[in-house]
Short mmCIF file of C-alpha atoms in Angstrom, two decimals:
data_model
loop_
_atom_site.label_atom_id
_atom_site.label_comp_id
_atom_site.label_asym_id
_atom_site.label_seq_id
_atom_site.Cartn_x
_atom_site.Cartn_y
_atom_site.Cartn_z
CA MET J 3 2.18 35.66 3.18
CA ALA J 4 0.82 34.12 0.00
CA LEU J 5 2.93 36.50 -2.06
CA SER J 6 6.17 35.59 -0.32
CA VAL J 7 5.43 31.85 -0.71
CA MET J 8 4.70 32.42 -4.39
CA LEU J 9 7.91 34.38 -4.83
CA GLU J 10 9.94 31.73 -3.08
CA GLN J 11 8.40 28.65 -4.69
CA LEU J 12 7.50 29.87 -8.16
CA VAL J 13 9.02 33.17 -9.21
CA TRP J 14 12.62 32.89 -8.01
CA PRO J 15 13.21 29.29 -9.16
CA LEU J 16 11.74 30.08 -12.58
CA ALA J 17 13.79 33.28 -12.87
CA MET J 18 16.86 31.21 -12.00
CA VAL J 19 16.02 28.64 -14.71
CA PHE J 20 15.61 31.29 -17.40
CA ALA J 21 18.73 33.19 -16.32
CA VAL J 22 20.87 30.03 -16.41
CA LEU J 23 19.31 29.00 -19.73
CA GLY J 24 20.15 32.37 -21.33
CA GLY J 25 23.60 32.68 -19.81
CA GLY J 26 24.38 29.04 -20.47
CA VAL J 27 23.47 29.25 -24.15
CA TYR J 28 25.76 32.27 -24.59
CA LEU J 29 28.63 30.68 -22.66
CA TRP J 30 28.24 27.46 -24.66
CA ALA J 31 28.60 29.44 -27.91
CA VAL J 32 31.72 31.10 -26.52
CA LEU J 33 33.18 27.78 -25.34
CA ASP J 34 32.50 26.25 -28.75
CA GLY J 35 34.33 29.17 -30.38
CA LEU J 36 37.27 28.77 -27.99
CA ALA J 37 37.38 25.03 -28.73
CA ALA J 38 37.42 25.78 -32.46
CA ARG J 39 40.24 28.29 -31.98
CA SER J 40 42.24 25.81 -29.91
CA PHE J 41 42.25 23.50 -32.93
CA GLY J 42 43.54 26.38 -35.09
CA LEU J 43 40.28 27.16 -36.90
CA PRO J 44 40.26 30.85 -37.78
CA GLN J 45 37.61 32.99 -36.09
CA ALA J 46 36.36 36.05 -37.97
CA GLN J 47 36.10 38.13 -34.80
CA SER J 48 36.25 37.82 -31.02
CA VAL J 49 34.62 34.58 -29.80
CA TRP J 50 32.71 36.71 -27.25
CA LEU J 51 31.06 38.76 -30.01
CA THR J 52 30.42 36.05 -32.63
CA PRO J 53 27.30 34.54 -30.94
CA LEU J 54 25.77 37.99 -30.50
CA SER J 55 26.38 39.13 -34.07
CA ARG J 56 25.17 35.82 -35.48
CA GLY J 57 22.03 36.03 -33.34
CA THR J 58 21.33 39.60 -34.45
CA TRP J 59 21.89 38.68 -38.09
CA LEU J 60 19.44 35.75 -37.85
CA LEU J 61 16.90 37.96 -36.09
CA ILE J 62 16.77 40.49 -38.92
CA GLN J 63 17.10 37.93 -41.72
CA GLN J 64 14.05 36.96 -43.74
CA ALA J 65 12.27 33.77 -42.61
CA ASN J 66 12.28 31.32 -45.51
CA SER J 67 9.32 29.25 -46.62
CA THR J 68 8.91 26.17 -48.78
CA GLU J 69 6.18 24.85 -51.04
CA ALA J 70 3.27 23.57 -48.92
CA PRO J 71 4.99 23.00 -45.57
CA ASP J 72 3.06 21.97 -42.46
CA LEU J 73 3.36 25.53 -41.20
CA TRP J 74 2.05 24.93 -37.68
CA ALA J 75 4.46 22.09 -36.95
CA TRP J 76 7.32 23.84 -38.72
CA ARG J 77 7.04 27.03 -36.72
CA LEU J 78 6.25 25.26 -33.45
CA ALA J 79 9.01 22.60 -33.56
CA PRO J 80 11.92 24.95 -32.60
CA ALA J 81 9.82 26.52 -29.84
CA LEU J 82 8.84 23.10 -28.51
CA TYR J 83 12.46 21.93 -28.50
CA LEU J 84 13.33 25.08 -26.51
CA ALA J 85 10.44 24.36 -24.13
CA LEU J 86 11.70 20.80 -23.56
CA ALA J 87 15.14 22.22 -22.71
CA ALA J 88 13.59 24.67 -20.24
CA VAL J 89 11.59 21.88 -18.55
CA GLY J 90 14.80 19.83 -18.34
CA LEU J 91 16.71 22.64 -16.65
CA ALA J 92 13.79 23.22 -14.26
CA LEU J 93 14.42 19.71 -12.86
CA VAL J 94 17.98 20.55 -11.76
CA PRO J 95 18.21 21.09 -7.97
CA TRP J 96 20.30 24.20 -7.15
CA SER J 97 20.52 23.32 -3.47
CA GLN J 98 18.77 21.08 -0.94
CA GLY J 99 15.51 23.02 -0.94
CA TRP J 100 15.77 25.11 -4.11
CA VAL J 101 14.32 23.23 -7.08
CA ALA J 102 11.91 24.69 -9.65
CA THR J 103 10.19 21.32 -10.27
CA ASP J 104 10.69 18.96 -7.36
CA LEU J 105 9.05 15.72 -8.48
CA ALA J 106 9.44 12.24 -6.96
CA THR J 107 10.18 11.01 -10.51
CA SER J 108 12.27 13.89 -11.89
CA LEU J 109 14.83 11.47 -13.33
CA VAL J 110 12.11 9.70 -15.36
CA LEU J 111 10.78 13.07 -16.52
CA TRP J 112 14.23 13.85 -17.94
CA GLY J 113 14.08 10.53 -19.80
CA SER J 114 10.68 11.51 -21.21
CA LEU J 115 12.13 14.80 -22.44
CA GLU J 116 14.74 12.85 -24.39
CA ALA J 117 11.96 10.78 -25.97
CA LEU J 118 9.81 13.81 -26.77
CA ALA J 119 12.85 15.58 -28.26
CA THR J 120 12.88 12.82 -30.90
CA VAL J 121 9.34 13.78 -31.90
CA VAL J 122 10.17 17.48 -32.06
CA ILE J 123 13.35 16.97 -34.12
CA PHE J 124 11.43 14.71 -36.51
CA LEU J 125 8.71 17.37 -36.87
CA GLN J 126 11.31 20.04 -37.65
CA GLY J 127 12.61 18.00 -40.58
CA TRP J 128 9.34 16.48 -41.74
CA SER J 129 7.17 19.58 -41.80
CA ALA J 130 9.44 21.57 -44.15
CA ASN J 131 8.31 19.38 -47.10
CA SER J 132 11.85 19.22 -48.40
CA HIS J 133 13.77 16.04 -48.97
CA PHE J 134 17.15 16.68 -47.31
CA ALA J 135 15.31 17.88 -44.22
CA LEU J 136 13.20 14.72 -44.32
CA VAL J 137 16.27 12.47 -44.58
CA GLY J 138 17.76 14.23 -41.54
CA ALA J 139 14.53 13.74 -39.60
CA TYR J 140 14.31 10.00 -40.38
CA ARG J 141 17.98 9.59 -39.54
CA TYR J 142 17.48 11.12 -36.12
CA VAL J 143 14.50 8.86 -35.42
CA ALA J 144 16.37 5.73 -36.56
CA LEU J 145 19.36 6.56 -34.35
CA GLY J 146 17.51 8.29 -31.51
CA LEU J 147 16.20 5.05 -30.05
CA SER J 148 19.73 3.84 -29.35
CA TYR J 149 20.69 7.12 -27.64
CA ILE J 150 17.59 6.94 -25.44
CA LEU J 151 18.28 3.32 -24.46
CA ILE J 152 21.86 4.07 -23.41
CA SER J 153 20.66 7.10 -21.46
CA MET J 154 17.99 5.04 -19.67
CA PHE J 155 20.42 2.33 -18.53
CA VAL J 156 22.98 4.88 -17.33
CA LEU J 157 20.29 6.81 -15.43
CA ILE J 158 18.86 3.67 -13.80
CA GLY J 159 22.43 3.09 -12.60
CA VAL J 160 22.52 6.40 -10.71
CA ALA J 161 19.05 5.84 -9.25
CA LEU J 162 20.16 2.54 -7.67
CA PRO J 163 22.45 3.85 -4.89
CA ALA J 164 19.99 6.67 -4.13
CA GLU J 165 17.04 4.21 -3.97
CA SER J 166 14.98 7.02 -5.47
CA LEU J 167 14.01 8.58 -8.80
CA ALA J 168 14.16 12.13 -7.38
CA LEU J 169 17.22 14.16 -8.43
CA THR J 170 17.50 15.74 -4.95
CA ARG J 171 17.86 12.27 -3.39
CA ILE J 172 20.37 11.27 -6.08
CA VAL J 173 22.54 14.28 -5.14
CA ALA J 174 22.19 13.48 -1.44
CA SER J 175 23.35 9.88 -2.12
CA GLN J 176 26.66 11.30 -3.42
CA GLN J 177 27.56 12.91 -0.09
CA ASP J 178 30.51 10.56 0.46
CA VAL J 179 31.56 9.67 -3.06
CA TRP J 180 30.38 11.07 -6.40
CA ASN J 181 28.77 8.79 -8.96
CA LEU J 182 31.60 9.81 -11.30
CA VAL J 183 33.91 7.66 -9.14
CA ARG J 184 31.38 5.04 -8.06
CA GLN J 185 30.23 4.32 -11.64
CA PRO J 186 33.19 5.27 -13.86
CA LEU J 187 31.45 4.21 -17.11
CA GLY J 188 28.41 6.38 -16.46
CA LEU J 189 29.59 9.89 -17.28
CA PRO J 190 31.51 9.03 -20.49
CA LEU J 191 28.45 7.20 -21.84
CA PHE J 192 26.11 9.99 -20.74
CA LEU J 193 28.32 12.64 -22.40
CA MET J 194 27.93 10.83 -25.71
CA VAL J 195 24.17 10.82 -25.20
CA GLY J 196 24.37 14.59 -24.67
CA LEU J 197 26.21 15.16 -27.94
CA ALA J 198 23.80 12.84 -29.75
CA LEU J 199 20.69 14.44 -28.27
CA THR J 200 21.67 17.87 -29.59
CA PHE J 201 23.36 16.36 -32.70
CA ARG J 202 26.76 17.87 -32.23
CA GLY J 203 30.29 16.83 -33.09
CA PRO J 204 30.62 13.17 -34.09
CA PHE J 205 26.87 12.54 -33.78
CA ASN J 206 25.69 15.45 -35.92
CA LEU J 207 23.67 13.21 -38.25
CA ALA J 208 20.38 15.14 -38.22
CA ASP J 209 21.73 18.56 -39.31
CA PRO J 210 25.01 17.54 -40.99
CA ARG J 211 26.87 18.96 -43.98
CA ASP J 212 26.30 15.83 -46.08
CA LEU J 213 22.58 16.73 -46.03
CA ALA J 214 23.30 20.45 -46.59
CA GLY J 215 22.04 21.21 -43.09
CA GLY J 216 19.58 18.32 -42.59
CA THR J 217 16.41 19.11 -40.65
CA SER J 218 17.13 22.85 -40.73
CA VAL J 219 18.22 23.10 -44.38
CA GLU J 220 15.17 25.21 -45.30
CA VAL J 221 15.02 27.24 -42.08
CA SER J 222 16.33 30.81 -41.95
CA GLY J 223 15.80 34.00 -39.97
CA PRO J 224 14.12 34.00 -36.54
CA PRO J 225 12.97 30.34 -36.70
CA ARG J 226 16.59 29.37 -37.40
CA LEU J 227 17.68 31.46 -34.42
CA VAL J 228 15.16 29.69 -32.16
CA TRP J 229 16.28 26.29 -33.47
CA GLU J 230 19.96 27.02 -32.75
CA LEU J 231 19.06 28.48 -29.35
CA ALA J 232 17.03 25.37 -28.57
CA ARG J 233 19.86 22.99 -29.52
CA SER J 234 22.24 24.89 -27.26
CA ALA J 235 19.65 25.19 -24.50
CA MET J 236 19.11 21.43 -24.58
CA LEU J 237 22.85 20.96 -24.13
CA VAL J 238 22.82 23.38 -21.18
CA ALA J 239 19.93 21.46 -19.58
CA PHE J 240 21.80 18.23 -20.27
CA SER J 241 24.91 19.59 -18.53
CA GLY J 242 22.74 20.48 -15.52
CA ILE J 243 21.42 16.92 -15.31
CA ALA J 244 24.90 15.43 -15.82
CA ALA J 245 26.35 17.67 -13.08
CA THR J 246 23.50 16.61 -10.78
CA VAL J 247 23.65 12.87 -11.29
CA PHE J 248 27.42 12.35 -11.70
CA LEU J 249 29.27 15.33 -10.15
CA GLY J 250 27.34 15.64 -6.90
CA GLY J 251 25.19 18.65 -7.89
CA TRP J 252 25.24 21.30 -5.18
CA LEU J 253 27.72 19.37 -2.98
CA GLY J 254 31.09 21.05 -2.45
CA PRO J 255 33.04 23.05 0.11
CA TRP J 256 33.25 26.86 0.63
CA LEU J 257 30.96 28.03 -2.17
CA PRO J 258 27.13 28.11 -2.05
CA GLY J 259 25.32 25.18 -3.71
CA PRO J 260 23.94 26.94 -6.82
CA LEU J 261 27.40 28.23 -7.69
CA TRP J 262 28.82 24.72 -7.48
CA VAL J 263 26.11 23.43 -9.82
CA MET J 264 26.89 26.17 -12.34
CA LEU J 265 30.66 25.59 -12.17
CA LYS J 266 30.16 21.87 -12.76
CA MET J 267 27.80 22.59 -15.67
CA LEU J 268 30.41 24.88 -17.17
CA ALA J 269 33.08 22.18 -16.84
CA ILE J 270 30.83 19.68 -18.65
CA LEU J 271 30.02 22.19 -21.40
CA ALA J 272 33.73 22.92 -21.91
CA LEU J 273 34.50 19.20 -22.13
CA LEU J 274 31.66 18.68 -24.62
CA ALA J 275 32.81 21.62 -26.75
CA TRP J 276 36.29 20.15 -26.95
CA LEU J 277 35.05 16.59 -27.62
CA GLY J 278 32.67 17.86 -30.29
CA ARG J 279 35.56 19.49 -32.16
CA TRP J 280 38.01 16.61 -31.57
CA PHE J 281 35.97 13.80 -33.15
CA ALA J 282 34.93 13.79 -36.80
CA VAL J 283 31.34 13.20 -37.90
CA MET J 284 30.54 9.48 -38.26
CA THR J 285 28.57 7.86 -41.03
CA PRO J 286 25.08 6.82 -39.85
CA SER J 287 25.72 3.07 -40.25
CA ARG J 288 28.94 3.22 -38.22
CA CYS J 289 27.14 5.30 -35.61
CA LEU J 290 24.41 2.64 -35.37
CA SER J 291 27.00 -0.13 -34.95
CA LEU J 292 28.88 1.90 -32.34
CA MET J 293 25.71 2.55 -30.38
CA TRP J 294 24.30 -0.99 -30.43
CA LEU J 295 27.43 -3.12 -30.44
CA ILE J 296 29.74 -1.14 -28.14
CA LEU J 297 28.02 1.58 -26.15
CA LEU J 298 24.82 -0.32 -25.30
CA PRO J 299 26.71 -3.37 -23.91
CA LEU J 300 28.90 -0.93 -21.97
CA ALA J 301 25.72 0.61 -20.56
CA PHE J 302 24.68 -2.90 -19.40
CA VAL J 303 28.09 -3.32 -17.74
CA ASP J 304 27.62 0.06 -16.07
CA LEU J 305 24.21 -1.02 -14.77
CA VAL J 306 25.48 -4.37 -13.44
CA TRP J 307 28.43 -2.54 -11.86
CA ALA J 308 26.05 -0.08 -10.19
CA GLY J 309 23.90 -2.97 -8.93
CA VAL J 310 26.84 -4.90 -7.48
CA VAL J 311 28.25 -1.77 -5.79
CA ALA J 312 24.82 -0.97 -4.38
CA LEU J 313 24.46 -4.51 -2.97
CA LEU J 314 27.92 -4.57 -1.34
CA MET F 1 -8.99 16.79 1.09
CA LYS F 2 -8.36 20.34 -0.02
CA THR F 3 -7.71 20.99 -3.67
CA SER F 4 -6.82 24.41 -4.93
CA ILE F 5 -8.72 26.22 -7.66
CA VAL F 6 -5.57 26.11 -9.81
CA VAL F 7 -5.72 22.30 -9.89
CA ASP F 8 -9.40 22.38 -10.88
CA VAL F 9 -8.81 24.88 -13.68
CA ALA F 10 -5.79 22.87 -14.91
CA PHE F 11 -7.87 19.67 -14.89
CA TRP F 12 -10.65 21.14 -17.02
CA LEU F 13 -8.29 22.81 -19.48
CA LEU F 14 -6.31 19.59 -19.90
CA ALA F 15 -9.47 17.50 -20.22
CA VAL F 16 -10.84 19.77 -22.97
CA PHE F 17 -7.44 19.76 -24.71
CA ALA F 18 -7.24 15.95 -24.54
CA VAL F 19 -10.71 15.56 -26.09
CA TYR F 20 -10.06 18.23 -28.73
CA THR F 21 -6.75 16.72 -29.88
CA GLY F 22 -8.32 13.25 -29.76
CA TRP F 23 -11.03 14.49 -32.13
CA ARG F 24 -8.43 16.10 -34.43
CA VAL F 25 -6.81 12.66 -34.88
CA PHE F 26 -9.74 11.68 -37.09
CA ARG F 27 -10.21 15.02 -38.81
CA THR F 28 -6.66 15.56 -40.01
CA ASP F 29 -5.46 14.30 -43.41
CA SER F 30 -1.99 12.96 -42.64
CA MET F 31 -0.80 9.92 -40.72
CA VAL F 32 2.06 11.84 -39.12
CA ARG F 33 -0.24 14.61 -37.93
CA ALA F 34 -2.76 12.06 -36.66
CA SER F 35 -0.06 10.29 -34.62
CA PHE F 36 1.14 13.49 -33.02
CA PHE F 37 -2.38 14.74 -32.26
CA LEU F 38 -2.86 11.45 -30.44
CA LEU F 39 0.45 12.09 -28.64
CA LEU F 40 -0.78 15.54 -27.52
CA SER F 41 -3.97 13.94 -26.24
CA PHE F 42 -1.99 11.37 -24.24
CA ILE F 43 0.33 14.04 -22.84
CA ALA F 44 -2.69 15.97 -21.54
CA VAL F 45 -3.96 12.75 -19.91
CA GLY F 46 -0.48 12.21 -18.44
CA VAL F 47 -0.54 15.67 -16.83
CA ILE F 48 -4.00 14.89 -15.42
CA MET F 49 -2.48 11.74 -13.89
CA LEU F 50 0.22 13.91 -12.31
CA LEU F 51 -2.58 16.04 -10.83
CA LEU F 52 -4.03 12.82 -9.39
CA SER F 53 -0.67 12.15 -7.63
CA ALA F 54 0.19 9.23 -9.93
CA VAL F 55 3.71 10.67 -10.34
CA TYR F 56 5.27 7.64 -11.96
CA LEU F 57 2.40 6.63 -14.24
CA GLY F 58 1.90 10.22 -15.43
CA VAL F 59 5.54 10.68 -16.38
CA ALA F 60 5.71 7.16 -17.84
CA MET F 61 2.85 8.20 -20.13
CA PHE F 62 5.09 10.93 -21.62
CA PHE F 63 8.01 8.71 -22.59
CA MET F 64 5.98 5.64 -23.53
CA MET F 65 3.68 7.63 -25.80
CA GLY F 66 6.52 9.80 -27.12
CA VAL F 67 8.43 6.81 -28.45
CA GLU F 68 5.31 4.84 -29.35
CA MET F 69 3.68 7.54 -31.47
CA MET F 70 7.02 8.31 -33.17
CA VAL F 71 7.49 4.65 -34.10
CA MET F 72 3.85 4.39 -35.17
CA ALA F 73 4.14 7.42 -37.47
CA LEU F 74 7.36 6.03 -38.91
CA PHE F 75 5.94 2.60 -39.70
CA MET F 76 2.62 3.89 -41.04
CA VAL F 77 4.41 6.15 -43.49
CA MET F 78 6.79 3.32 -44.37
CA PHE F 79 4.07 0.75 -45.12
CA MET F 80 1.60 3.00 -46.91
CA MET F 81 2.17 4.54 -50.31
CA ASN F 82 2.44 8.06 -48.98
CA PRO F 83 6.16 8.63 -48.77
CA ALA F 84 6.43 11.67 -46.55
CA GLY F 85 3.05 11.64 -44.85
CA LEU F 86 2.54 15.18 -46.16
CA ASN F 87 0.20 14.18 -48.99
CA PRO F 88 -3.42 14.55 -47.96
CA MET F 89 -5.23 11.26 -47.38
CA MET F 90 -8.47 10.16 -45.77
CA MET F 91 -7.79 9.05 -42.22
CA VAL F 92 -11.07 7.19 -41.63
CA HIS F 93 -12.70 4.22 -43.34
CA GLN F 94 -15.76 1.94 -42.84
CA HIS F 95 -17.77 5.05 -41.93
CA ARG F 96 -21.03 3.41 -40.86
CA LEU F 97 -19.39 0.73 -38.74
CA SER F 98 -17.07 3.21 -37.04
CA ILE F 99 -19.86 5.70 -36.32
CA GLY F 100 -21.87 2.85 -34.79
CA ALA F 101 -18.91 1.62 -32.73
CA GLY F 102 -18.12 5.18 -31.60
CA VAL F 103 -21.68 5.92 -30.47
CA ALA F 104 -21.98 2.56 -28.70
CA SER F 105 -18.71 2.94 -26.79
CA PHE F 106 -19.51 6.56 -25.89
CA VAL F 107 -22.90 5.56 -24.46
CA MET F 108 -21.31 2.67 -22.56
CA LEU F 109 -18.48 4.73 -21.04
CA ALA F 110 -20.78 7.67 -20.22
CA ALA F 111 -23.23 5.30 -18.52
CA MET F 112 -20.37 3.83 -16.48
CA ALA F 113 -19.18 7.29 -15.45
CA LEU F 114 -22.68 8.36 -14.42
CA LEU F 115 -24.09 5.18 -12.92
CA ALA F 116 -21.15 3.38 -11.31
CA GLU F 117 -20.48 3.73 -7.58
CA PHE F 118 -16.92 4.97 -7.27
CA PRO F 119 -15.07 4.25 -4.01
CA ARG F 120 -14.01 7.20 -1.88
CA HIS F 121 -10.55 6.63 -0.50
CA PRO F 122 -8.82 9.93 0.25
CA LEU F 123 -5.06 9.62 -0.13
CA PRO F 124 -3.21 9.32 3.18
CA ASN F 125 -0.66 12.09 3.70
CA ASP F 126 2.32 9.74 3.81
CA VAL F 127 1.51 7.92 0.57
CA GLN F 128 4.55 7.08 -1.57
CA PRO F 129 3.09 6.40 -5.01
CA VAL F 130 6.33 5.31 -6.68
CA ALA F 131 7.31 2.81 -3.98
CA ALA F 132 3.73 1.49 -3.75
CA LEU F 133 3.57 0.99 -7.52
CA GLY F 134 6.95 -0.71 -7.51
CA ASN F 135 5.85 -3.15 -4.81
CA GLU F 136 2.62 -3.84 -6.68
CA LEU F 137 4.40 -4.59 -9.98
CA MET F 138 7.60 -6.15 -8.72
CA GLY F 139 6.30 -8.02 -5.69
CA GLU F 140 3.86 -10.63 -7.01
CA SER F 141 4.57 -10.32 -10.72
CA MET F 142 8.34 -9.92 -10.63
CA LEU F 143 9.04 -13.06 -12.66
CA ILE F 144 6.56 -12.20 -15.43
CA PHE F 145 7.75 -8.61 -15.82
CA GLU F 146 11.42 -9.46 -15.69
CA SER F 147 11.20 -12.31 -18.20
CA ALA F 148 9.08 -10.22 -20.56
CA ALA F 149 11.66 -7.43 -20.30
CA VAL F 150 14.57 -9.74 -21.09
CA VAL F 151 12.72 -11.33 -24.04
CA LEU F 152 11.85 -7.91 -25.48
CA LEU F 153 15.38 -6.64 -25.10
CA ALA F 154 16.86 -9.77 -26.69
CA THR F 155 14.42 -9.37 -29.60
CA MET F 156 15.41 -5.76 -30.12
CA ILE F 157 19.12 -6.50 -30.09
CA GLY F 158 18.59 -9.51 -32.39
CA VAL F 159 16.69 -7.41 -34.92
CA VAL F 160 19.43 -4.79 -34.98
CA VAL F 161 22.18 -7.41 -35.32
CA LEU F 162 20.29 -9.03 -38.23
CA SER F 163 19.55 -5.77 -40.00
CA SER F 164 22.68 -3.70 -39.39
CA GLN F 165 24.87 -5.53 -41.89
CA ARG F 166 26.94 -2.88 -43.57
CA GLY F 167 27.40 -2.37 -47.30
CA ARG F 168 24.91 -2.36 -50.14
CA PHE F 169 25.52 -5.93 -51.34
CA GLY F 170 26.52 -7.60 -48.06
CA SER F 171 29.55 -7.42 -45.85
CA ALA F 172 32.97 -6.84 -47.35
CA GLU F 173 34.48 -10.24 -46.51
CA GLN F 174 31.78 -12.07 -48.51
CA GLY F 175 32.64 -10.17 -51.69
CA SER F 176 30.47 -7.44 -53.13
CA MET F 177 28.27 -9.21 -55.69
CA PRO F 178 25.15 -7.44 -56.90
CA PRO F 179 22.01 -9.57 -56.47
CA GLY F 180 20.34 -11.27 -59.47
CA LEU F 181 17.32 -9.90 -61.25
CA GLU F 182 15.31 -13.00 -60.20
CA PRO F 183 15.90 -14.94 -56.95
CA GLY F 184 18.99 -17.12 -57.34
CA GLY F 185 19.77 -15.66 -60.79
CA ASP F 186 23.10 -14.44 -62.13
CA PRO F 187 24.43 -11.20 -60.65
CA ALA F 188 22.84 -8.26 -62.46
CA GLY F 189 24.79 -5.61 -64.31
CA MET F 190 27.96 -7.74 -64.72
CA PRO F 191 29.79 -7.32 -68.04
CA ASP F 192 30.33 -10.50 -70.07
CA GLU F 193 33.75 -12.17 -69.70
CA ASP F 194 34.79 -11.61 -73.34
CA GLU F 195 33.95 -7.91 -73.22
CA GLN F 196 36.53 -7.33 -70.52
CA ALA F 197 39.82 -6.03 -71.83
CA GLY F 198 43.07 -6.42 -69.89
CA GLY F 199 41.67 -8.67 -67.17
CA HIS F 200 40.03 -5.76 -65.36
CA HIS F 201 37.59 -7.03 -62.75
CA HIS F 202 34.76 -4.88 -61.54
CA CYS F 203 33.74 -7.06 -58.66
CA HIS F 204 35.95 -8.55 -56.03
#
């Protein structure tokens, strides 16, 4: 009795989270390779093999060190970022009753993960005791606040029609019409938050080429592998949350709920891969202006829109 | 009310972790490390609040303290002459006074914990902590909270608008003049008029 309850409530949901995290990270790498190829960038070998060979190479490569780093924080930061991604994916409901972490405030917990990610990314850059890494870390902190604010307003918008902060209730509130249609500004804004949170594409300002790799400039070998895994895993968790709050989560005809969630996550990852390759990297000051002067007011409009629609 | 042994074990582990990381705040030698030890301590307290069914307040602790400690670390490093926060520095000062204050507050809080009569109100099964908290905050005090929120937001946006002017010497339409060496002085680093050959202007 106790064993079957434990299997059903703890073991299977957790196994699901780890399986999707692993599979999602691999598929993201493949999608990114396909997006690169679609823009004519040459690929050294098959896009299906590149992530595996790169991972193996990083695993056997020597782990670099610097002069007097904060070794605890430096080694823990990639693992903590990965842990935040895993907690984020654990919040995603696969079907009505199948959620690894079913909390009355799961939406707010996702917001907290975005805030804690700022701390972890800062630690990754700060603890290396190297100045390009430090510049990347400070850059992320300076810009991170604006990403978090936009994310918060967009997420409050989806909580309004559901009258709840639980992701399961937010999915249930989309039975008739998805939030994608009801709040058309929401998903585009949230997608930009996703790219910013994992510093990809136009918002790669923490680990960019102008800083020779930013927060991870000094990181090689297995810690580098964990850091890259964690960045991709965070994007996979993000796609799960985006599919849940904007694309109706498990809702859909014919197929079982979990499969719908995964298909929608895959669609979001493919879109992000393409967007990330389409837009060029911005300069930090332009990014700040874009965030505060354009995207944040749009997030207000989205929130007012959501409120008016909820009242009608 | 029935609590499982898992909850009890989790409570004690988290309590010990919160106290340990709280103590490390004062024993470490860097402002950044001190801030994040404090963050770890608050996160442990937040999880204890989740165990106490305060689902909103516990989770709010994570994001409030996450941003707050990050901003605190940033500003402390910025205002003190310790550029990266990696240089060792003493994290405590006024030793006698702080030891006295610490002992006094410990005795006071411990006495309260031991001597006070705490009410026993077991949670009803149908309690909805988030809705109840929302009614408490937004029922009576709606006006105060909402106006404070709007004022804070307006302040934040104002600060960014004032400080996000692009360009090293001001915005492009004002002309890029380097500032003077003393307030109101002539622009620094400008070549004299007669040294310029062929009417070549460096500043526009």
